[in-house]
């Protein structure tokens, strides 16, 4: 992560650094759809894993109760799963699986992804609404047949 950061409480009494809330992250600086809902907004790197009580006041004011939409392709989903496995391997934790197991898991996941989202795109509606203490709430996952 590059740029300015600030320190907030993390897990196990440790502190963690998160990126700061900037003008580029504000709702009025995002592309919108429908009735003004942010679409694929530029959010802080740690927006989705910052406890609500440690958010900057302006971020909470701007995003509280405002639904936003993010899209994900199968390729992005696969990249995420590979990245998570890479992290597990670097940590040497109990979640490490072999390349064959990972590829088999991804093959099953791909079939499931395209069954749910035949157009190859997942539209995920989130909202910072207090439904979760440490992240925005997932309101809905949908496929769009345009």
Tab-separated table of N, CA and C in Angstrom:
chain	number	residue	atom	x	y	z
A	1	UNK	N	0.855	-1.164	0.000
A	1	UNK	CA	0.000	0.000	0.000
A	1	UNK	C	0.903	1.229	0.000
A	2	UNK	N	0.588	2.174	-0.846
A	2	UNK	CA	1.344	3.415	-0.895
A	2	UNK	C	0.462	4.559	-0.434
A	3	UNK	N	1.074	5.676	-0.108
A	3	UNK	CA	0.305	6.840	0.302
A	3	UNK	C	0.216	6.955	1.803
A	4	UNK	N	-0.565	7.934	2.233
A	4	UNK	CA	-0.702	8.227	3.654
A	4	UNK	C	-1.544	7.164	4.353
A	5	UNK	N	-1.115	6.799	5.550
A	5	UNK	CA	-1.850	5.814	6.347
A	5	UNK	C	-2.064	6.360	7.754
A	6	UNK	N	-2.939	5.669	8.468
A	6	UNK	CA	-3.139	5.963	9.884
A	6	UNK	C	-3.239	4.630	10.613
A	7	UNK	N	-2.951	4.636	11.886
A	7	UNK	CA	-2.930	3.424	12.691
A	7	UNK	C	-4.240	3.294	13.468
A	8	UNK	N	-4.826	2.091	13.409
A	8	UNK	CA	-6.046	1.800	14.165
A	8	UNK	C	-5.856	0.478	14.904
A	9	UNK	N	-6.662	0.209	15.937
A	9	UNK	CA	-6.559	-1.082	16.617
A	9	UNK	C	-6.839	-2.230	15.647
A	10	UNK	N	-6.035	-3.282	15.770
A	10	UNK	CA	-6.217	-4.477	14.948
A	10	UNK	C	-6.634	-5.642	15.825
A	11	UNK	N	-6.261	-6.840	15.414
A	11	UNK	CA	-6.592	-8.041	16.175
A	11	UNK	C	-5.513	-8.322	17.213
A	12	UNK	N	-5.863	-9.036	18.257
A	12	UNK	CA	-4.919	-9.471	19.290
A	12	UNK	C	-4.122	-8.323	19.888
A	13	UNK	N	-4.771	-7.215	20.163
A	13	UNK	CA	-4.154	-6.042	20.796
A	13	UNK	C	-3.043	-5.411	19.965
A	14	UNK	N	-2.957	-5.765	18.704
A	14	UNK	CA	-1.975	-5.140	17.825
A	14	UNK	C	-2.630	-3.976	17.108
A	15	UNK	N	-1.816	-3.163	16.474
A	15	UNK	CA	-2.322	-2.052	15.674
A	15	UNK	C	-2.068	-2.387	14.212
A	16	UNK	N	-2.894	-1.815	13.356
A	16	UNK	CA	-2.732	-2.024	11.924
A	16	UNK	C	-2.830	-0.678	11.220
A	17	UNK	N	-2.139	-0.561	10.109
A	17	UNK	CA	-2.190	0.672	9.326
A	17	UNK	C	-3.216	0.532	8.215
A	18	UNK	N	-4.022	1.564	8.058
A	18	UNK	CA	-5.004	1.614	6.971
A	18	UNK	C	-4.814	2.920	6.217
A	19	UNK	N	-5.219	2.908	4.969
A	19	UNK	CA	-5.121	4.117	4.157
A	19	UNK	C	-6.148	5.148	4.621
A	20	UNK	N	-5.843	6.411	4.371
A	20	UNK	CA	-6.726	7.494	4.807
A	20	UNK	C	-7.796	7.766	3.757
A	21	UNK	N	-8.870	8.381	4.191
A	21	UNK	CA	-10.003	8.737	3.335
A	21	UNK	C	-9.662	10.023	2.585
A	22	UNK	N	-9.712	9.953	1.263
A	22	UNK	CA	-9.335	11.073	0.399
A	22	UNK	C	-10.523	11.536	-0.436
A	23	UNK	N	-10.383	12.689	-1.063
A	23	UNK	CA	-11.445	13.238	-1.922
A	23	UNK	C	-11.846	12.249	-3.009
A	24	UNK	N	-10.899	11.496	-3.561
A	24	UNK	CA	-11.221	10.544	-4.633
A	24	UNK	C	-12.126	9.414	-4.156
A	25	UNK	N	-12.235	9.229	-2.838
A	25	UNK	CA	-13.081	8.173	-2.280
A	25	UNK	C	-14.507	8.633	-2.009
A	26	UNK	N	-14.763	9.918	-2.088
A	26	UNK	CA	-16.078	10.453	-1.720
A	26	UNK	C	-17.139	10.078	-2.762
A	27	UNK	N	-18.378	9.834	-2.329
A	27	UNK	CA	-19.447	9.422	-3.250
A	27	UNK	C	-19.654	10.372	-4.421
A	28	UNK	N	-19.554	11.656	-4.201
A	28	UNK	CA	-19.799	12.614	-5.282
A	28	UNK	C	-18.716	12.570	-6.362
A	29	UNK	N	-17.638	11.845	-6.117
A	29	UNK	CA	-16.569	11.717	-7.107
A	29	UNK	C	-16.580	10.352	-7.792
A	30	UNK	N	-17.710	9.657	-7.718
A	30	UNK	CA	-17.840	8.314	-8.294
A	30	UNK	C	-18.786	8.323	-9.490
A	31	UNK	N	-18.606	7.338	-10.375
A	31	UNK	CA	-19.595	7.094	-11.429
A	31	UNK	C	-20.836	6.530	-10.760
A	32	UNK	N	-22.002	6.867	-11.290
A	32	UNK	CA	-23.243	6.394	-10.681
A	32	UNK	C	-24.157	5.760	-11.720
A	33	UNK	N	-25.105	4.979	-11.230
A	33	UNK	CA	-26.153	4.382	-12.064
A	33	UNK	C	-27.482	4.583	-11.351
A	34	UNK	N	-28.553	4.362	-12.086
A	34	UNK	CA	-29.887	4.443	-11.492
A	34	UNK	C	-30.141	5.773	-10.833
A	35	UNK	N	-30.568	5.726	-9.607
A	35	UNK	CA	-30.894	6.932	-8.843
A	35	UNK	C	-29.683	7.479	-8.091
A	36	UNK	N	-28.524	7.421	-8.723
A	36	UNK	CA	-27.321	7.984	-8.121
A	36	UNK	C	-26.515	7.033	-7.270
A	37	UNK	N	-26.658	5.728	-7.502
A	37	UNK	CA	-25.895	4.759	-6.729
A	37	UNK	C	-24.485	4.644	-7.294
A	38	UNK	N	-23.453	4.785	-6.453
A	38	UNK	CA	-22.081	4.636	-6.938
A	38	UNK	C	-21.877	3.257	-7.575
A	39	UNK	N	-21.197	3.256	-8.717
A	39	UNK	CA	-20.961	2.036	-9.491
A	39	UNK	C	-19.460	1.821	-9.611
A	40	UNK	N	-18.981	0.681	-9.088
A	40	UNK	CA	-17.547	0.384	-9.034
A	40	UNK	C	-16.770	1.574	-8.469
A	41	UNK	N	-17.162	2.013	-7.260
A	41	UNK	CA	-16.518	3.195	-6.692
A	41	UNK	C	-15.049	2.966	-6.349
A	42	UNK	N	-14.308	4.044	-6.343
A	42	UNK	CA	-12.925	4.031	-5.872
A	42	UNK	C	-12.984	4.180	-4.356
A	43	UNK	N	-12.783	3.082	-3.670
A	43	UNK	CA	-12.845	3.063	-2.210
A	43	UNK	C	-11.436	2.921	-1.639
A	44	UNK	N	-11.301	3.236	-0.359
A	44	UNK	CA	-10.014	2.980	0.297
A	44	UNK	C	-9.691	1.491	0.186
A	45	UNK	N	-8.407	1.162	0.147
A	45	UNK	CA	-7.983	-0.235	0.087
A	45	UNK	C	-8.600	-1.030	1.236
A	46	UNK	N	-8.656	-0.446	2.415
A	46	UNK	CA	-9.176	-1.140	3.598
A	46	UNK	C	-10.627	-0.785	3.930
A	47	UNK	N	-11.355	-0.214	2.981
A	47	UNK	CA	-12.749	0.165	3.231
A	47	UNK	C	-13.570	-1.036	3.690
A	48	UNK	N	-13.347	-2.180	3.065
A	48	UNK	CA	-14.172	-3.362	3.342
A	48	UNK	C	-13.713	-4.164	4.546
A	49	UNK	N	-12.670	-3.700	5.237
A	49	UNK	CA	-12.256	-4.410	6.452
A	49	UNK	C	-11.771	-3.451	7.540
A	50	UNK	N	-12.510	-2.365	7.708
A	50	UNK	CA	-12.257	-1.419	8.797
A	50	UNK	C	-13.479	-1.409	9.716
A	51	UNK	N	-13.241	-1.604	10.992
A	51	UNK	CA	-14.352	-1.553	11.954
A	51	UNK	C	-15.036	-0.195	11.861
A	52	UNK	N	-16.350	-0.207	11.913
A	52	UNK	CA	-17.115	1.038	11.778
A	52	UNK	C	-16.679	2.095	12.792
A	53	UNK	N	-16.353	1.682	14.004
A	53	UNK	CA	-15.976	2.648	15.040
A	53	UNK	C	-14.632	3.315	14.767
A	54	UNK	N	-13.823	2.756	13.851
A	54	UNK	CA	-12.510	3.335	13.554
A	54	UNK	C	-12.460	4.029	12.198
A	55	UNK	N	-13.603	4.181	11.567
A	55	UNK	CA	-13.647	4.920	10.304
A	55	UNK	C	-13.515	6.412	10.581
A	56	UNK	N	-12.967	7.124	9.612
A	56	UNK	CA	-12.901	8.572	9.744
A	56	UNK	C	-14.329	9.118	9.688
A	57	UNK	N	-14.645	10.146	10.477
A	57	UNK	CA	-16.016	10.668	10.534
A	57	UNK	C	-16.590	11.041	9.167
A	58	UNK	N	-15.800	11.643	8.296
A	58	UNK	CA	-16.321	12.040	6.987
A	58	UNK	C	-16.675	10.819	6.143
A	59	UNK	N	-15.876	9.758	6.237
A	59	UNK	CA	-16.182	8.533	5.498
A	59	UNK	C	-17.518	7.962	5.964
A	60	UNK	N	-17.721	7.911	7.265
A	60	UNK	CA	-18.986	7.408	7.801
A	60	UNK	C	-20.138	8.301	7.360
A	61	UNK	N	-19.964	9.590	7.453
A	61	UNK	CA	-21.007	10.537	7.030
A	61	UNK	C	-21.351	10.350	5.554
A	62	UNK	N	-20.327	10.190	4.719
A	62	UNK	CA	-20.545	10.060	3.275
A	62	UNK	C	-21.202	8.742	2.881
A	63	UNK	N	-20.769	7.641	3.464
A	63	UNK	CA	-21.158	6.323	2.970
A	63	UNK	C	-22.235	5.625	3.792
A	64	UNK	N	-22.525	6.092	5.011
A	64	UNK	CA	-23.501	5.397	5.852
A	64	UNK	C	-24.876	5.419	5.187
A	65	UNK	N	-25.412	4.234	4.938
A	65	UNK	CA	-26.743	4.109	4.351
A	65	UNK	C	-26.805	4.305	2.846
A	66	UNK	N	-25.660	4.443	2.179
A	66	UNK	CA	-25.631	4.648	0.724
A	66	UNK	C	-25.242	3.344	0.029
A	67	UNK	N	-26.194	2.659	-0.603
A	67	UNK	CA	-25.845	1.445	-1.333
A	67	UNK	C	-24.908	1.771	-2.499
A	68	UNK	N	-24.021	0.835	-2.799
A	68	UNK	CA	-23.137	0.971	-3.957
A	68	UNK	C	-22.967	-0.397	-4.601
A	69	UNK	N	-22.603	-0.373	-5.860
A	69	UNK	CA	-22.531	-1.601	-6.655
A	69	UNK	C	-21.102	-1.830	-7.116
A	70	UNK	N	-20.617	-3.054	-6.915
A	70	UNK	CA	-19.318	-3.464	-7.442
A	70	UNK	C	-19.530	-4.674	-8.339
A	71	UNK	N	-18.798	-4.729	-9.446
A	71	UNK	CA	-18.895	-5.874	-10.345
A	71	UNK	C	-17.649	-6.737	-10.206
A	72	UNK	N	-17.838	-8.031	-10.441
A	72	UNK	CA	-16.744	-8.989	-10.395
A	72	UNK	C	-16.901	-9.942	-11.566
A	73	UNK	N	-15.819	-10.211	-12.248
A	73	UNK	CA	-15.809	-11.208	-13.316
A	73	UNK	C	-15.267	-12.518	-12.742
A	74	UNK	N	-15.411	-13.604	-13.512
A	74	UNK	CA	-14.831	-14.863	-13.078
A	74	UNK	C	-13.318	-14.710	-12.926
A	75	UNK	N	-12.685	-14.005	-13.840
A	75	UNK	CA	-11.234	-13.842	-13.790
A	75	UNK	C	-10.803	-13.144	-12.493
A	76	UNK	N	-11.570	-12.146	-12.080
A	76	UNK	CA	-11.257	-11.459	-10.818
A	76	UNK	C	-11.461	-12.387	-9.624
A	77	UNK	N	-12.495	-13.205	-9.685
A	77	UNK	CA	-12.759	-14.158	-8.616
A	77	UNK	C	-11.626	-15.186	-8.527
A	78	UNK	N	-11.202	-15.687	-9.679
A	78	UNK	CA	-10.104	-16.655	-9.707
A	78	UNK	C	-8.816	-16.014	-9.182
A	79	UNK	N	-8.536	-14.806	-9.620
A	79	UNK	CA	-7.336	-14.099	-9.159
A	79	UNK	C	-7.354	-13.921	-7.640
A	80	UNK	N	-8.524	-13.590	-7.111
A	80	UNK	CA	-8.666	-13.436	-5.658
A	80	UNK	C	-8.372	-14.756	-4.943
A	81	UNK	N	-8.967	-15.860	-5.425
A	81	UNK	CA	-8.750	-17.158	-4.786
A	81	UNK	C	-7.283	-17.568	-4.840
A	82	UNK	N	-6.622	-17.308	-5.959
A	82	UNK	CA	-5.192	-17.630	-6.071
A	82	UNK	C	-4.364	-16.758	-5.124
A	83	UNK	N	-4.738	-15.503	-4.998
A	83	UNK	CA	-4.036	-14.594	-4.094
A	83	UNK	C	-4.189	-15.034	-2.637
A	84	UNK	N	-5.398	-15.439	-2.275
A	84	UNK	CA	-5.640	-15.926	-0.911
A	84	UNK	C	-4.784	-17.160	-0.643
A	85	UNK	N	-4.735	-18.083	-1.606
A	85	UNK	CA	-3.925	-19.281	-1.417
A	85	UNK	C	-2.438	-18.929	-1.323
A	86	UNK	N	-2.002	-17.977	-2.105
A	86	UNK	CA	-0.609	-17.523	-2.031
A	86	UNK	C	-0.297	-16.973	-0.640
A	87	UNK	N	-1.240	-16.216	-0.092
A	87	UNK	CA	-1.068	-15.687	1.266
A	87	UNK	C	-0.978	-16.832	2.274
A	88	UNK	N	-1.862	-17.819	2.163
A	88	UNK	CA	-1.822	-18.967	3.074
A	88	UNK	C	-0.473	-19.672	2.981
A	89	UNK	N	0.031	-19.817	1.769
A	89	UNK	CA	1.320	-20.488	1.587
A	89	UNK	C	2.452	-19.683	2.215
A	90	UNK	N	2.409	-18.370	2.060
A	90	UNK	CA	3.470	-17.546	2.656
A	90	UNK	C	3.409	-17.588	4.183
A	91	UNK	N	2.211	-17.767	4.727
A	91	UNK	CA	2.033	-17.874	6.177
A	91	UNK	C	2.313	-19.296	6.673
A	92	UNK	N	2.235	-20.276	5.752
A	92	UNK	CA	2.427	-21.667	6.148
A	92	UNK	C	1.340	-22.159	7.089
A	93	UNK	N	0.115	-21.673	6.881
A	93	UNK	CA	-0.963	-22.036	7.811
A	93	UNK	C	-1.717	-23.289	7.360
A	94	UNK	N	-2.739	-23.649	8.129
A	94	UNK	CA	-3.480	-24.895	7.888
A	94	UNK	C	-4.394	-24.850	6.669
A	95	UNK	N	-4.497	-23.693	6.005
A	95	UNK	CA	-5.374	-23.565	4.846
A	95	UNK	C	-4.654	-23.812	3.519
A	96	UNK	N	-3.377	-24.166	3.575
A	96	UNK	CA	-2.607	-24.430	2.359
A	96	UNK	C	-3.127	-25.701	1.697
A	97	UNK	N	-3.354	-25.621	0.380
A	97	UNK	CA	-3.721	-26.801	-0.400
A	97	UNK	C	-2.754	-26.914	-1.573
A	98	UNK	N	-2.682	-28.099	-2.168
A	98	UNK	CA	-1.762	-28.325	-3.286
A	98	UNK	C	-2.263	-27.611	-4.539
A	99	UNK	N	-1.383	-27.477	-5.527
A	99	UNK	CA	-1.788	-26.879	-6.802
A	99	UNK	C	-2.917	-27.675	-7.443
A	100	UNK	N	-2.839	-29.009	-7.367
A	100	UNK	CA	-3.900	-29.840	-7.947
A	100	UNK	C	-5.236	-29.592	-7.243
A	101	UNK	N	-5.202	-29.500	-5.914
A	101	UNK	CA	-6.431	-29.227	-5.161
A	101	UNK	C	-6.982	-27.844	-5.492
A	102	UNK	N	-6.087	-26.865	-5.602
A	102	UNK	CA	-6.517	-25.509	-5.936
A	102	UNK	C	-7.150	-25.474	-7.320
A	103	UNK	N	-6.509	-26.114	-8.296
A	103	UNK	CA	-7.053	-26.118	-9.660
A	103	UNK	C	-8.394	-26.839	-9.731
A	104	UNK	N	-8.548	-27.921	-8.981
A	104	UNK	CA	-9.832	-28.636	-8.949
A	104	UNK	C	-10.908	-27.763	-8.302
A	105	UNK	N	-10.550	-27.087	-7.215
A	105	UNK	CA	-11.489	-26.189	-6.540
A	105	UNK	C	-11.912	-25.063	-7.478
A	106	UNK	N	-10.949	-24.491	-8.199
A	106	UNK	CA	-11.257	-23.398	-9.123
A	106	UNK	C	-12.128	-23.872	-10.280
A	107	UNK	N	-11.893	-25.085	-10.772
A	107	UNK	CA	-12.713	-25.620	-11.864
A	107	UNK	C	-14.173	-25.748	-11.413
A	108	UNK	N	-14.394	-26.261	-10.197
A	108	UNK	CA	-15.758	-26.361	-9.663
A	108	UNK	C	-16.363	-24.974	-9.455
A	109	UNK	N	-15.554	-24.074	-8.926
A	109	UNK	CA	-16.035	-22.712	-8.676
A	109	UNK	C	-16.430	-22.015	-9.969
A	110	UNK	N	-15.675	-22.263	-11.025
A	110	UNK	CA	-15.973	-21.628	-12.314
A	110	UNK	C	-17.323	-22.098	-12.845
A	111	UNK	N	-17.582	-23.390	-12.777
A	111	UNK	CA	-18.867	-23.931	-13.224
A	111	UNK	C	-19.998	-23.299	-12.415
A	112	UNK	N	-19.813	-23.229	-11.105
A	112	UNK	CA	-20.832	-22.644	-10.224
A	112	UNK	C	-21.030	-21.156	-10.530
A	113	UNK	N	-19.931	-20.426	-10.740
A	113	UNK	CA	-20.004	-18.993	-11.033
A	113	UNK	C	-20.839	-18.750	-12.288
A	114	UNK	N	-20.537	-19.483	-13.368
A	114	UNK	CA	-21.267	-19.259	-14.623
A	114	UNK	C	-22.703	-19.783	-14.570
A	115	UNK	N	-22.968	-20.737	-13.678
A	115	UNK	CA	-24.348	-21.178	-13.485
A	115	UNK	C	-25.161	-20.051	-12.848
A	116	UNK	N	-24.568	-19.382	-11.861
A	116	UNK	CA	-25.256	-18.276	-11.186
A	116	UNK	C	-25.256	-16.993	-12.005
A	117	UNK	N	-24.168	-16.755	-12.731
A	117	UNK	CA	-23.975	-15.492	-13.467
A	117	UNK	C	-23.599	-15.811	-14.912
A	118	UNK	N	-24.571	-16.250	-15.720
A	118	UNK	CA	-24.295	-16.720	-17.080
A	118	UNK	C	-23.606	-15.688	-17.972
A	119	UNK	N	-23.803	-14.413	-17.684
A	119	UNK	CA	-23.168	-13.373	-18.496
A	119	UNK	C	-21.716	-13.164	-18.085
A	120	UNK	N	-21.285	-13.863	-17.043
A	120	UNK	CA	-19.893	-13.775	-16.608
A	120	UNK	C	-19.593	-12.597	-15.712
A	121	UNK	N	-20.617	-11.964	-15.196
A	121	UNK	CA	-20.413	-10.788	-14.342
A	121	UNK	C	-21.345	-10.857	-13.140
A	122	UNK	N	-20.771	-10.717	-11.955
A	122	UNK	CA	-21.527	-10.648	-10.709
A	122	UNK	C	-21.657	-9.182	-10.327
A	123	UNK	N	-22.863	-8.765	-10.021
A	123	UNK	CA	-23.120	-7.416	-9.513
A	123	UNK	C	-23.421	-7.565	-8.027
A	124	UNK	N	-22.592	-6.964	-7.192
A	124	UNK	CA	-22.726	-7.098	-5.754
A	124	UNK	C	-23.111	-5.749	-5.160
A	125	UNK	N	-24.248	-5.709	-4.491
A	125	UNK	CA	-24.717	-4.480	-3.848
A	125	UNK	C	-24.306	-4.528	-2.377
A	126	UNK	N	-23.558	-3.509	-1.955
A	126	UNK	CA	-23.082	-3.386	-0.575
A	126	UNK	C	-23.652	-2.112	0.031
A	127	UNK	N	-23.623	-2.041	1.358
A	127	UNK	CA	-23.995	-0.797	2.034
A	127	UNK	C	-23.336	-0.765	3.410
A	128	UNK	N	-22.729	0.344	3.729
A	128	UNK	CA	-22.191	0.574	5.064
A	128	UNK	C	-23.375	1.019	5.927
A	129	UNK	N	-23.956	0.044	6.638
A	129	UNK	CA	-25.209	0.320	7.352
A	129	UNK	C	-25.243	-0.228	8.772
A	130	UNK	N	-24.123	-0.742	9.249
A	130	UNK	CA	-24.088	-1.294	10.597
A	130	UNK	C	-24.521	-2.736	10.690
A	131	UNK	N	-24.885	-3.356	9.570
A	131	UNK	CA	-25.257	-4.765	9.580
A	131	UNK	C	-24.097	-5.664	9.980
A	132	UNK	N	-22.889	-5.183	9.783
A	132	UNK	CA	-21.669	-5.850	10.235
A	132	UNK	C	-20.817	-4.792	10.931
A	133	UNK	N	-20.124	-5.164	11.962
A	133	UNK	CA	-19.367	-4.186	12.749
A	133	UNK	C	-18.069	-3.760	12.080
A	134	UNK	N	-17.581	-4.586	11.148
A	134	UNK	CA	-16.241	-4.353	10.609
A	134	UNK	C	-16.176	-4.235	9.088
A	135	UNK	N	-17.316	-4.067	8.450
A	135	UNK	CA	-17.318	-4.006	6.981
A	135	UNK	C	-18.713	-3.600	6.505
A	136	UNK	N	-18.805	-3.227	5.233
A	136	UNK	CA	-20.131	-2.992	4.660
A	136	UNK	C	-20.917	-4.308	4.612
A	137	UNK	N	-22.213	-4.193	4.635
A	137	UNK	CA	-23.093	-5.347	4.529
A	137	UNK	C	-23.288	-5.698	3.057
A	138	UNK	N	-23.256	-7.009	2.752
A	138	UNK	CA	-23.608	-7.470	1.403
A	138	UNK	C	-25.126	-7.532	1.337
A	139	UNK	N	-25.701	-6.698	0.502
A	139	UNK	CA	-27.157	-6.687	0.372
A	139	UNK	C	-27.646	-7.721	-0.634
A	140	UNK	N	-26.947	-7.863	-1.734
A	140	UNK	CA	-27.445	-8.746	-2.782
A	140	UNK	C	-26.362	-9.018	-3.812
A	141	UNK	N	-26.368	-10.239	-4.345
A	141	UNK	CA	-25.534	-10.627	-5.479
A	141	UNK	C	-26.495	-10.912	-6.621
A	142	UNK	N	-26.297	-10.272	-7.752
A	142	UNK	CA	-27.216	-10.485	-8.870
A	142	UNK	C	-26.453	-10.630	-10.179
A	143	UNK	N	-27.138	-11.206	-11.140
A	143	UNK	CA	-26.654	-11.296	-12.511
A	143	UNK	C	-27.543	-10.400	-13.351
A	144	UNK	N	-26.962	-9.780	-14.330
A	144	UNK	CA	-27.735	-8.883	-15.186
A	144	UNK	C	-27.844	-9.482	-16.576
A	145	UNK	N	-29.049	-9.641	-17.044
A	145	UNK	CA	-29.285	-10.120	-18.409
A	145	UNK	C	-29.843	-8.952	-19.209
A	146	UNK	N	-28.951	-8.185	-19.807
A	146	UNK	CA	-29.361	-6.956	-20.483
A	146	UNK	C	-29.783	-7.092	-21.885
